PDB file of C-alpha atoms in Angstrom:
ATOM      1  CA  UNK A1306     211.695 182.464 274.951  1.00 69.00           C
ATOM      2  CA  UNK A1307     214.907 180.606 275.401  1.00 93.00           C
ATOM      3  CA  UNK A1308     215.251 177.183 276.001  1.00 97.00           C
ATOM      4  CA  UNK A1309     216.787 176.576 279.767  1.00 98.00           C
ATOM      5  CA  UNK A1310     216.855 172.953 280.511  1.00 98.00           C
ATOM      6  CA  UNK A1311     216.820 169.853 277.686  1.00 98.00           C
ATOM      7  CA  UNK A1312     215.617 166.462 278.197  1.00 98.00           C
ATOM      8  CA  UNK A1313     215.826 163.743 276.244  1.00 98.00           C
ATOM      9  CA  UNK A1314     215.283 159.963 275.656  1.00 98.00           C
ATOM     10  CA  UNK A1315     218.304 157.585 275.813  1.00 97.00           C
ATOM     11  CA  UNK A1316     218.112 154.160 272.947  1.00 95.00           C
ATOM     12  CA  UNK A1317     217.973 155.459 269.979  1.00 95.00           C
ATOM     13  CA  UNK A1318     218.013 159.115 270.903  1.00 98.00           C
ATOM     14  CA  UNK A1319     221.034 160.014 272.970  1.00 98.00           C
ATOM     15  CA  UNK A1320     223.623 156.782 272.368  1.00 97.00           C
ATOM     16  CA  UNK A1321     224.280 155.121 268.908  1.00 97.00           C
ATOM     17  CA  UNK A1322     222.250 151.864 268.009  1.00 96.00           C
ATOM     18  CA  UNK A1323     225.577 150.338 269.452  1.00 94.00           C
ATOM     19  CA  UNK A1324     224.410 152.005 272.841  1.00 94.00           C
ATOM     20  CA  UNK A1325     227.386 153.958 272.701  1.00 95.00           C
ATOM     21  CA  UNK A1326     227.875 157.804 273.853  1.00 97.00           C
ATOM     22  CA  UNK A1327     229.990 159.386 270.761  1.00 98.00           C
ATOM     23  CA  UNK A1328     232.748 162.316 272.139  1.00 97.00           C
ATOM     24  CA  UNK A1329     230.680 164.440 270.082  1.00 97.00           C
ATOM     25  CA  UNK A1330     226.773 164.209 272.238  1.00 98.00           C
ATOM     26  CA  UNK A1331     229.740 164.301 275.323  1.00 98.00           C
ATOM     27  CA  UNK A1332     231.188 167.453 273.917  1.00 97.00           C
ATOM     28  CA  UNK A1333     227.331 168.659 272.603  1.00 98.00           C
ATOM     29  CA  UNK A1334     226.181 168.034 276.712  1.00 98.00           C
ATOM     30  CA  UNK A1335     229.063 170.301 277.612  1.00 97.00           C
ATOM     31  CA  UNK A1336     227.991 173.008 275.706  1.00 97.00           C
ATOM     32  CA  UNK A1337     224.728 172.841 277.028  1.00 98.00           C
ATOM     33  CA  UNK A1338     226.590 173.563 280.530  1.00 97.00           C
ATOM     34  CA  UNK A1339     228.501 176.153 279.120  1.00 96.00           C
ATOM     35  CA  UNK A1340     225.641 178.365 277.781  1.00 96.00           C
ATOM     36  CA  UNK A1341     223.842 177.589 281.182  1.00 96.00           C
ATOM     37  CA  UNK A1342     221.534 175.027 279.583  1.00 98.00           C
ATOM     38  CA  UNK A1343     220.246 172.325 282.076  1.00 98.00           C
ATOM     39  CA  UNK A1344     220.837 168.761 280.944  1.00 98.00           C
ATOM     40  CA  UNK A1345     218.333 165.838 281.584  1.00 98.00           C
ATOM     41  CA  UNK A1346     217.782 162.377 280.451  1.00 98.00           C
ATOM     42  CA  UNK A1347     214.934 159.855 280.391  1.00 97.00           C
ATOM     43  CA  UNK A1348     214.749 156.177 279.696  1.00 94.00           C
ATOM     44  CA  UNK A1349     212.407 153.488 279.980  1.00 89.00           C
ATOM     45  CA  UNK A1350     215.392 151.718 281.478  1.00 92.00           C
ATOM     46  CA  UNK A1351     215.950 151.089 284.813  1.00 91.00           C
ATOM     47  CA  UNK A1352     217.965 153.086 287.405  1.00 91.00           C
ATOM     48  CA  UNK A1353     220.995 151.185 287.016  1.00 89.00           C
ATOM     49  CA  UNK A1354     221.054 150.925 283.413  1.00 91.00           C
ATOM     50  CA  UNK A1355     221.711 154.953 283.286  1.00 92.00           C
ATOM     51  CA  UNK A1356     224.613 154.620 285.493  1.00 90.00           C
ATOM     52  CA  UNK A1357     226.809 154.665 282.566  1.00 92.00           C
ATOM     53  CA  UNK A1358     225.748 158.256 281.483  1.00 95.00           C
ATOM     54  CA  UNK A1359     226.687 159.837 284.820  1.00 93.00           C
ATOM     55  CA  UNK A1360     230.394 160.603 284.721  1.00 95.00           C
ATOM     56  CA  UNK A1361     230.763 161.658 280.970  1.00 97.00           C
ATOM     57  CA  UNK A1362     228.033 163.600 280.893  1.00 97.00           C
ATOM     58  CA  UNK A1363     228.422 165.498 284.286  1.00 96.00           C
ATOM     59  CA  UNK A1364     224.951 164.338 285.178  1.00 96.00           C
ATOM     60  CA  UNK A1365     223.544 166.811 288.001  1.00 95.00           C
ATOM     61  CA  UNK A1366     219.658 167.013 287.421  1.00 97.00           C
ATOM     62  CA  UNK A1367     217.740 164.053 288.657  1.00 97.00           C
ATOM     63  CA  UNK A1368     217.403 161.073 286.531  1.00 96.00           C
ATOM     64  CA  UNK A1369     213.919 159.338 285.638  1.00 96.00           C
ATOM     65  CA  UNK A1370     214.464 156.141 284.739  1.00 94.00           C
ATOM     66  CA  UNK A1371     211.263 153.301 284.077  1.00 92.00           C
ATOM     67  CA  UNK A1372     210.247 156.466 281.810  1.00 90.00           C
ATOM     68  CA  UNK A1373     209.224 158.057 285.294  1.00 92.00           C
ATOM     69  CA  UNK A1374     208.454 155.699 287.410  1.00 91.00           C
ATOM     70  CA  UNK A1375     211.462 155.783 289.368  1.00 93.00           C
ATOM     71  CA  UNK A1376     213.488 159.308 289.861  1.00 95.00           C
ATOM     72  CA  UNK A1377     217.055 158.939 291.131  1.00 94.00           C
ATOM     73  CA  UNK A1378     219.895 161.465 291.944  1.00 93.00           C
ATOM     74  CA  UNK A1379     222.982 161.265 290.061  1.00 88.00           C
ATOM     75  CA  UNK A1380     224.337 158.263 292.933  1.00 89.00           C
ATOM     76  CA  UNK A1381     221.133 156.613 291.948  1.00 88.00           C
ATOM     77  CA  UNK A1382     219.524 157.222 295.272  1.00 90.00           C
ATOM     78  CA  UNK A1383     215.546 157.123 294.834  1.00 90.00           C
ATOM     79  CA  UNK A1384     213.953 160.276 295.430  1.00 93.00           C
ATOM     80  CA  UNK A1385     210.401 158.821 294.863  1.00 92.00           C
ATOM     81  CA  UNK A1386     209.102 156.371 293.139  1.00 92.00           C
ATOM     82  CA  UNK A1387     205.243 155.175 291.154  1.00 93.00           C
ATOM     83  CA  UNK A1388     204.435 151.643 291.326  1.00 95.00           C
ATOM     84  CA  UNK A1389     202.068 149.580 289.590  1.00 96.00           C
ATOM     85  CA  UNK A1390     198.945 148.848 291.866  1.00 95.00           C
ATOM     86  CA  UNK A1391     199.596 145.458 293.332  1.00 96.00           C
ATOM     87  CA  UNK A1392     195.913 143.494 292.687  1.00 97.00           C
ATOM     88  CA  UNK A1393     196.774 144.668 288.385  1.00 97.00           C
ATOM     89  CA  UNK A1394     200.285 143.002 288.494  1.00 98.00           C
ATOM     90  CA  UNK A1395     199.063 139.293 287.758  1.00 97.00           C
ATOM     91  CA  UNK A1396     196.040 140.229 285.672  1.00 98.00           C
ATOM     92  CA  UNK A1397     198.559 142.492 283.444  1.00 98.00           C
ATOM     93  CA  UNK A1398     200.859 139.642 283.161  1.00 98.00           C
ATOM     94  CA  UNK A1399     197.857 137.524 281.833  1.00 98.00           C
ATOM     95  CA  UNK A1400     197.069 140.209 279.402  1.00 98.00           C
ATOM     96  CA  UNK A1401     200.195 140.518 277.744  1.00 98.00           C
ATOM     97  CA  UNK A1402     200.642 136.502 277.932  1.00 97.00           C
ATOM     98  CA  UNK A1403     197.501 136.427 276.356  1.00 97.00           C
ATOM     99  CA  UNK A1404     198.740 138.012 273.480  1.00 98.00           C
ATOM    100  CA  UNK A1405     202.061 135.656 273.055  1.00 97.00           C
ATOM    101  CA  UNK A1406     204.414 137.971 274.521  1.00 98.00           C
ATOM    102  CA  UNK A1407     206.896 137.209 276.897  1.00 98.00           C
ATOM    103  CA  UNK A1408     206.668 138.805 280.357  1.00 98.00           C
ATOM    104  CA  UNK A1409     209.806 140.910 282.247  1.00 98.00           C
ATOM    105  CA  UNK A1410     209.642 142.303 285.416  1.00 98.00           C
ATOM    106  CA  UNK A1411     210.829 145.666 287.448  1.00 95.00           C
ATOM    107  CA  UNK A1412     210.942 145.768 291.164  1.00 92.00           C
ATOM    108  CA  UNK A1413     213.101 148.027 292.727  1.00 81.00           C
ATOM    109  CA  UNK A1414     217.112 147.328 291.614  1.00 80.00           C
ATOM    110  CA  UNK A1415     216.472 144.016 290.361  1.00 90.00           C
ATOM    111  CA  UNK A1416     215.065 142.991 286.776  1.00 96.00           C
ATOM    112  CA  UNK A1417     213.206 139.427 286.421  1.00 98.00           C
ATOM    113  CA  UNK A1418     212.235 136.918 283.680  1.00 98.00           C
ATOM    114  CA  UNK A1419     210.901 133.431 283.049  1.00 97.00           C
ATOM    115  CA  UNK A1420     213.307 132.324 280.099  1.00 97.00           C
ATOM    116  CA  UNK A1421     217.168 134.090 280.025  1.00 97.00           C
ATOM    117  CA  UNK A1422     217.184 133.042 276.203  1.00 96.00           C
ATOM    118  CA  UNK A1423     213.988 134.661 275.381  1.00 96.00           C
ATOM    119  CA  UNK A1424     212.872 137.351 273.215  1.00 96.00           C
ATOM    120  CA  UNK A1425     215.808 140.304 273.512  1.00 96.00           C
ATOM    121  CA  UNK A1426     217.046 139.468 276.751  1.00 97.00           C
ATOM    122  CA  UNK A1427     220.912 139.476 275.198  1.00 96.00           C
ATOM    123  CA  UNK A1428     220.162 142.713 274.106  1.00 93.00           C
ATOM    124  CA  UNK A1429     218.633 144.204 276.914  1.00 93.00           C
ATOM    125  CA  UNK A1430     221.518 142.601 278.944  1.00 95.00           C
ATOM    126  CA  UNK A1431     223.882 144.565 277.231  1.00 92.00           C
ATOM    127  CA  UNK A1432     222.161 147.881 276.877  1.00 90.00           C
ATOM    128  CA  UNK A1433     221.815 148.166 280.907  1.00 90.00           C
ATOM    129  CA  UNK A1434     224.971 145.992 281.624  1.00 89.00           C
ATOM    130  CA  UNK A1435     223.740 143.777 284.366  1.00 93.00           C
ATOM    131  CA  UNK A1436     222.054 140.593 284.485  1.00 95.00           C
ATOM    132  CA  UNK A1437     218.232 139.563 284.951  1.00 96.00           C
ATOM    133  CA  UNK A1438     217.570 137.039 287.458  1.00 97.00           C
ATOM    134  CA  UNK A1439     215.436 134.590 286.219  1.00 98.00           C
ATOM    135  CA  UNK A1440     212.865 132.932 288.574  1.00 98.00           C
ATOM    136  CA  UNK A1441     210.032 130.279 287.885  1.00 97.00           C
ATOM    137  CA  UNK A1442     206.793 132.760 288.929  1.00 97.00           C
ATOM    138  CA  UNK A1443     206.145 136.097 289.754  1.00 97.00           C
ATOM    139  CA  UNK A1444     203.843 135.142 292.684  1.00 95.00           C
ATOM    140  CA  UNK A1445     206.087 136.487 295.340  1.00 95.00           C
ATOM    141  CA  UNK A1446     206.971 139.508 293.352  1.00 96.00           C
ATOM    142  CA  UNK A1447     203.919 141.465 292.740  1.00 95.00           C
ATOM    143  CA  UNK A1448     204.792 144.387 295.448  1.00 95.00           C
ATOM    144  CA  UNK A1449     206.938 147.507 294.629  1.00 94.00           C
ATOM    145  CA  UNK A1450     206.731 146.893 290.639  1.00 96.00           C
ATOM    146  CA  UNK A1451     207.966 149.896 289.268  1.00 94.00           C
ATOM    147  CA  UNK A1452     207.284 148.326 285.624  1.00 95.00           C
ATOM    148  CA  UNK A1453     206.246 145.356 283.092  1.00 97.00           C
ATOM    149  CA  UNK A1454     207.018 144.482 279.709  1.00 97.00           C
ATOM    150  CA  UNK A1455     206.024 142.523 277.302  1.00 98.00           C
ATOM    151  CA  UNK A1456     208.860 141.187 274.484  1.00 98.00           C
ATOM    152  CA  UNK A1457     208.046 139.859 271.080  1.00 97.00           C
ATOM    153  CA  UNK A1458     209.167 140.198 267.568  1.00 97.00           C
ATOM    154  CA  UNK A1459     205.712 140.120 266.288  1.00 97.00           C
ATOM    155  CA  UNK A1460     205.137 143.652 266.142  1.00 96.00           C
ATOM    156  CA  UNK A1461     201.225 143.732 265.758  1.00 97.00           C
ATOM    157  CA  UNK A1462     201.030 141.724 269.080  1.00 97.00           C
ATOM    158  CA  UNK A1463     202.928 143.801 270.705  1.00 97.00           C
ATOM    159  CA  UNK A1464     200.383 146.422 269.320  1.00 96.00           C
ATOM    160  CA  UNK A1465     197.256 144.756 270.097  1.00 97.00           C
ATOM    161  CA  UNK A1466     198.890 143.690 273.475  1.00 97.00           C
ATOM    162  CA  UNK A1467     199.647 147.476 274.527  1.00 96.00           C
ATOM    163  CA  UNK A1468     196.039 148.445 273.092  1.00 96.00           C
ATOM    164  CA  UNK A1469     194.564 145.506 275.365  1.00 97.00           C
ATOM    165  CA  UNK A1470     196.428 146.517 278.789  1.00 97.00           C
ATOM    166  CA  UNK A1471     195.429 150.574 277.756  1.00 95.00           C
ATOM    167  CA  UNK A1472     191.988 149.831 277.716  1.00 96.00           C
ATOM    168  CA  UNK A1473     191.534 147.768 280.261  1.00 96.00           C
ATOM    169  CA  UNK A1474     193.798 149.155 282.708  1.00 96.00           C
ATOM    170  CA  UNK A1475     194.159 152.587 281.067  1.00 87.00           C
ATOM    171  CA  UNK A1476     192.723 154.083 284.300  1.00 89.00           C
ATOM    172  CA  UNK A1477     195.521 152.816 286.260  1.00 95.00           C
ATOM    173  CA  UNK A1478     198.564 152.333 284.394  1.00 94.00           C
ATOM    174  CA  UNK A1479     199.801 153.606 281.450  1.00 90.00           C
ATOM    175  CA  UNK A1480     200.839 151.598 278.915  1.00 92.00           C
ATOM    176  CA  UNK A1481     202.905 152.576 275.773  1.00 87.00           C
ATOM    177  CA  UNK A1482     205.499 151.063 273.138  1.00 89.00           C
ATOM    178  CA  UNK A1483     209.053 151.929 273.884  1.00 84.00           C
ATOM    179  CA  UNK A1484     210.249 150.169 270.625  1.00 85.00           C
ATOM    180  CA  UNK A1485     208.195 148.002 267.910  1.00 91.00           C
ATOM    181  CA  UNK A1486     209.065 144.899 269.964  1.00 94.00           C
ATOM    182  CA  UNK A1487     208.800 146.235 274.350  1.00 94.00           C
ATOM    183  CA  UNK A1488     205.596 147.451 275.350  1.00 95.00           C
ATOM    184  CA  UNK A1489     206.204 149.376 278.630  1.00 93.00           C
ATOM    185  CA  UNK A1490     203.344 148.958 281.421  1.00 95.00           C
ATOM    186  CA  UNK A1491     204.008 151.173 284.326  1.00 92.00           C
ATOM    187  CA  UNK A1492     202.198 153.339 287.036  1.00 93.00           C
ATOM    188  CA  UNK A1493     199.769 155.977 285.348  1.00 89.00           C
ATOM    189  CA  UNK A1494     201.805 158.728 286.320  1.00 87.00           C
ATOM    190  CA  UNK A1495     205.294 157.368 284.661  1.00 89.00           C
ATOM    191  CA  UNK A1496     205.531 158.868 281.786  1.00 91.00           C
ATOM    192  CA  UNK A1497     207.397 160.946 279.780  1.00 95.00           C
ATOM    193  CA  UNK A1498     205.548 164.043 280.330  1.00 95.00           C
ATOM    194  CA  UNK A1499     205.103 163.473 283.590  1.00 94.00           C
ATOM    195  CA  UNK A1500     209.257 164.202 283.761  1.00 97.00           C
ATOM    196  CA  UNK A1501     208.926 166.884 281.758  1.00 98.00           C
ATOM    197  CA  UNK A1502     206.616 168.449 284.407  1.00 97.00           C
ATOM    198  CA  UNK A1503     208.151 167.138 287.169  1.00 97.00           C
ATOM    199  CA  UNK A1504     211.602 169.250 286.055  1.00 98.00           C
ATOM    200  CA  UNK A1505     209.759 172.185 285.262  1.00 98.00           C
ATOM    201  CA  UNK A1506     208.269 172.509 288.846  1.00 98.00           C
ATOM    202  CA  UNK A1507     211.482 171.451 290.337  1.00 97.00           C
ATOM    203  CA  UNK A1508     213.505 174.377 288.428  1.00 98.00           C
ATOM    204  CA  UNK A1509     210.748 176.753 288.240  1.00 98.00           C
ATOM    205  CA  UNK A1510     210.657 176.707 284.550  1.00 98.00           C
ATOM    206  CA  UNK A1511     207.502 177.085 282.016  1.00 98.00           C
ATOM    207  CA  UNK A1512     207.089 174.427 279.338  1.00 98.00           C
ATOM    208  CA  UNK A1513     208.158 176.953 276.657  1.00 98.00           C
ATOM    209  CA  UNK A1514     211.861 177.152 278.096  1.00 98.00           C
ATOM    210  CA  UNK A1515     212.179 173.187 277.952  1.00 98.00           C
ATOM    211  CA  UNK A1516     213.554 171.656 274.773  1.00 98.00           C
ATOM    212  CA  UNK A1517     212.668 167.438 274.373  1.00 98.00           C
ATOM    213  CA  UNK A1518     214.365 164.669 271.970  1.00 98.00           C
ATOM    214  CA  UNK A1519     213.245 161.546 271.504  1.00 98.00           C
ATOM    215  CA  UNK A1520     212.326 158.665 268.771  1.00 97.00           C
ATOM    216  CA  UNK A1521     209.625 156.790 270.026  1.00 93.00           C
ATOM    217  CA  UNK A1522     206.291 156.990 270.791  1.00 90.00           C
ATOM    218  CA  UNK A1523     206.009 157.012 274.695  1.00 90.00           C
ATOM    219  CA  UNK A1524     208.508 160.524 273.816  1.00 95.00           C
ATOM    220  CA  UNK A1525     204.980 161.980 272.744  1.00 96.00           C
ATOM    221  CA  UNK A1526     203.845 162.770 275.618  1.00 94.00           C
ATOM    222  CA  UNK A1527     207.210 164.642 276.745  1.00 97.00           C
ATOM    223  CA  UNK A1528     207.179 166.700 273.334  1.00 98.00           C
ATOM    224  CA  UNK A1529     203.386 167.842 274.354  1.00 97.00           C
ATOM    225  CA  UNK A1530     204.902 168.940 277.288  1.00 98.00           C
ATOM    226  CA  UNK A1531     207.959 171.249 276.103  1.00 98.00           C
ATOM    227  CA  UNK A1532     208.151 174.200 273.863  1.00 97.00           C
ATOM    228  CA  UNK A1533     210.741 173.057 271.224  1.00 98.00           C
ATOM    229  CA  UNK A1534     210.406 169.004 270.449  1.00 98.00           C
ATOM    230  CA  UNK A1535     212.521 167.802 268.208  1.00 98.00           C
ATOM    231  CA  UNK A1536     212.132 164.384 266.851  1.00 98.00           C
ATOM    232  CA  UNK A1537     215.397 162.382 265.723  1.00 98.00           C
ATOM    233  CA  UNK A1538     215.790 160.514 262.289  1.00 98.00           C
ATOM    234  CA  UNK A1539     214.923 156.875 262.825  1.00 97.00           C
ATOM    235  CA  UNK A1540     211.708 157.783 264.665  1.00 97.00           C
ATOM    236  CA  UNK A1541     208.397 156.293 262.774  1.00 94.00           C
ATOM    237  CA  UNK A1542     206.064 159.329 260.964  1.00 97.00           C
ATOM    238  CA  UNK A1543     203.974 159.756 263.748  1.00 95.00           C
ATOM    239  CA  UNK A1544     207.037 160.968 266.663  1.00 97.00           C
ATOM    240  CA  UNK A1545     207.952 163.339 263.064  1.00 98.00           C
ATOM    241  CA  UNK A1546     204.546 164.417 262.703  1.00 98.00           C
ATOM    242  CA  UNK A1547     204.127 165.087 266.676  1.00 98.00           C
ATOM    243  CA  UNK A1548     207.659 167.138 266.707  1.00 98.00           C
ATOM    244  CA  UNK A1549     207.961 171.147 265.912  1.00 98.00           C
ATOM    245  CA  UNK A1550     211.783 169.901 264.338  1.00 98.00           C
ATOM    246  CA  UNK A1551     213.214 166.445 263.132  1.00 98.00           C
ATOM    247  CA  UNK A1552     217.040 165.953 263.134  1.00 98.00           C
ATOM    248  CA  UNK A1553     219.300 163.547 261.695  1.00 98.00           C
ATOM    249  CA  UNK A1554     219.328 159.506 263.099  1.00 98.00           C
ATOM    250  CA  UNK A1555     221.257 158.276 266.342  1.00 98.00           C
ATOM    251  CA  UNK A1556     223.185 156.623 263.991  1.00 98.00           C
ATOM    252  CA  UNK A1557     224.507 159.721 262.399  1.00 98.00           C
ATOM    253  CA  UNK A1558     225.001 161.783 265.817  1.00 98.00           C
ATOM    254  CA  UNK A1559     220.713 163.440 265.126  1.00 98.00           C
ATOM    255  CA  UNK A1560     221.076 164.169 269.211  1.00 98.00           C
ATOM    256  CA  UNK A1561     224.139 166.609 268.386  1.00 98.00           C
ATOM    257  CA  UNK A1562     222.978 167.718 265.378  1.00 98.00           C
ATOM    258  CA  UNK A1563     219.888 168.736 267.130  1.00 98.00           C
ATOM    259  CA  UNK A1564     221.827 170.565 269.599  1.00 98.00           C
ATOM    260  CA  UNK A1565     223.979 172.360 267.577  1.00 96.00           C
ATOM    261  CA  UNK A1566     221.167 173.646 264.926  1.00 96.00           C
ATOM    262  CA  UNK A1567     218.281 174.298 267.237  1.00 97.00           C
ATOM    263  CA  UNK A1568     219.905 174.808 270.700  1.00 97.00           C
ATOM    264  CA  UNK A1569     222.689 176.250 270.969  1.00 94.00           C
ATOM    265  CA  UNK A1570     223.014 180.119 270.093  1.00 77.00           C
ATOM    266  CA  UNK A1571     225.235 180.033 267.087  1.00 70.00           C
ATOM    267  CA  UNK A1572     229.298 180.280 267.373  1.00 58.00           C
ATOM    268  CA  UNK A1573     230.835 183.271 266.738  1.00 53.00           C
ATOM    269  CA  UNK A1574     231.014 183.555 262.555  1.00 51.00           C
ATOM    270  CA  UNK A1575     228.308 180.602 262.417  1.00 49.00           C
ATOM    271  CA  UNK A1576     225.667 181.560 260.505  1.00 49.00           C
TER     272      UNK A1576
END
């Protein structure tokens, strides 16, 4: 069956670790239009943090940004949104402070924290190119939270701190690494495969014609959900092992490669 609509993570999947969009992913996108291909992208980032895909990539499908928790048009106009439960919001916080990691939060537009100098807050200021704002407490913000995260560079907390939330929350969150160091908590239903679902009902596709790419582990559930996953480069053994195909590293252009080579029907005199 052929593949009719691709979706795909963003960091470290669809930009360079520079967070950059190379003219050849632009140029591999519009192929994907050309041969009829729906295009689709998924992030753990929020809404505003995938405006910067929209106009060179000719975004048209809907975008689902806090890994699903929040699906936008192209204008970035919510078309519906998951929330955490409100009564988990504080005792999540405490869970992942328990475990030494620092706290972030998602409510809507706006992205909070405690401490602007903590724990990759420069770098997650530059990836979505706006600010945080940085309060005191989360007390007054514990409504409308599309997600949490907890920040360290001590991997194995972030671990056990992702394990701790899953089990005692797993009923009603979900709760998955984005990257060794950001442990995404967000509303059971946003997730990866959820997307995946969610655009094959929307364009009356099966799984089997949807193609996934991704890197990290909360891109599992999206392969399990699509009949051609393909796992880029720099993801750890277990995204490999979990993918039908593994292509080169966001750092070496894997997202086109994976295009080109398991996509795309070949050129004319390309084997």
């Amino acid at each position: 069956m052929s593949i009719r609509l691709v979706l795909t993570d963003v960091d470290g999947t669809l930009v360079t670790p520079e967070k950059e969009l190379t003219e050849r992913t632009i140029a591999a996108v519009r192929r994907l239009g050309e041969a009829g291909i729906l295009f689709a992208v998924t992030s753990g980032r929020p809404p505003q943090g995938m405006a910067m895909l929209s106009e060179p990539l000719d975004l048209n499908t809907p975008i689902a940004a806090f890994n699903g928790g929040v699906i936008a048009d192209r204008d970035l106009e919510m078309i519906e949104q998951r929330v955490i439960p409100e009564e988990l919001v504080e005792p999540i916080i405490d869970e992942l402070a328990g475990h030494e990691l620092s706290v972030w939060l998602y409510r809507g537009a706006d992205w909070y924290v405690k401490d602007r100098s903590g724990p990759h807050v420069d770098r997650e200021t530059a990836t979505v190119r706006f600010e945080p704002t940085v309060v005191d407490s989360y007390d007054a913000l514990r409504s409308g939270v599309a997600k949490l995260v907890g920040v360290s560079d001590d991997h194995d907390a972030v671990a056990a701190g992702a394990a701790a939330v899953q089990d005692r929350f797993g009923d009603h969150v979900s709760s998955s690494l984005s990257q060794p160091y950001y442990v995404d908590v967000t509303h059971p239903d946003a997730n990866k495969g959820y997307v995946a679902r969610y655009l094959a009902a929307r364009y009356k596709l099966s799984a089997e014609e949807i193609a996934t790419i991704g890197d990290g582990p909360n891109d599992v559930l999206m392969f399990t959900n699509s009949g051609l996953s393909i796992a880029m480069g720099n993801a750890g053994p277990e995204v490999k092992r979990a993918a039908r195909q593994v292509t080169s590293s966001n750092a070496e252009e894997g997202f086109a490669d994976a295009v080109e080579r398991f996509i795309l029907p070949p050129a004319p005199g390309r084997p």
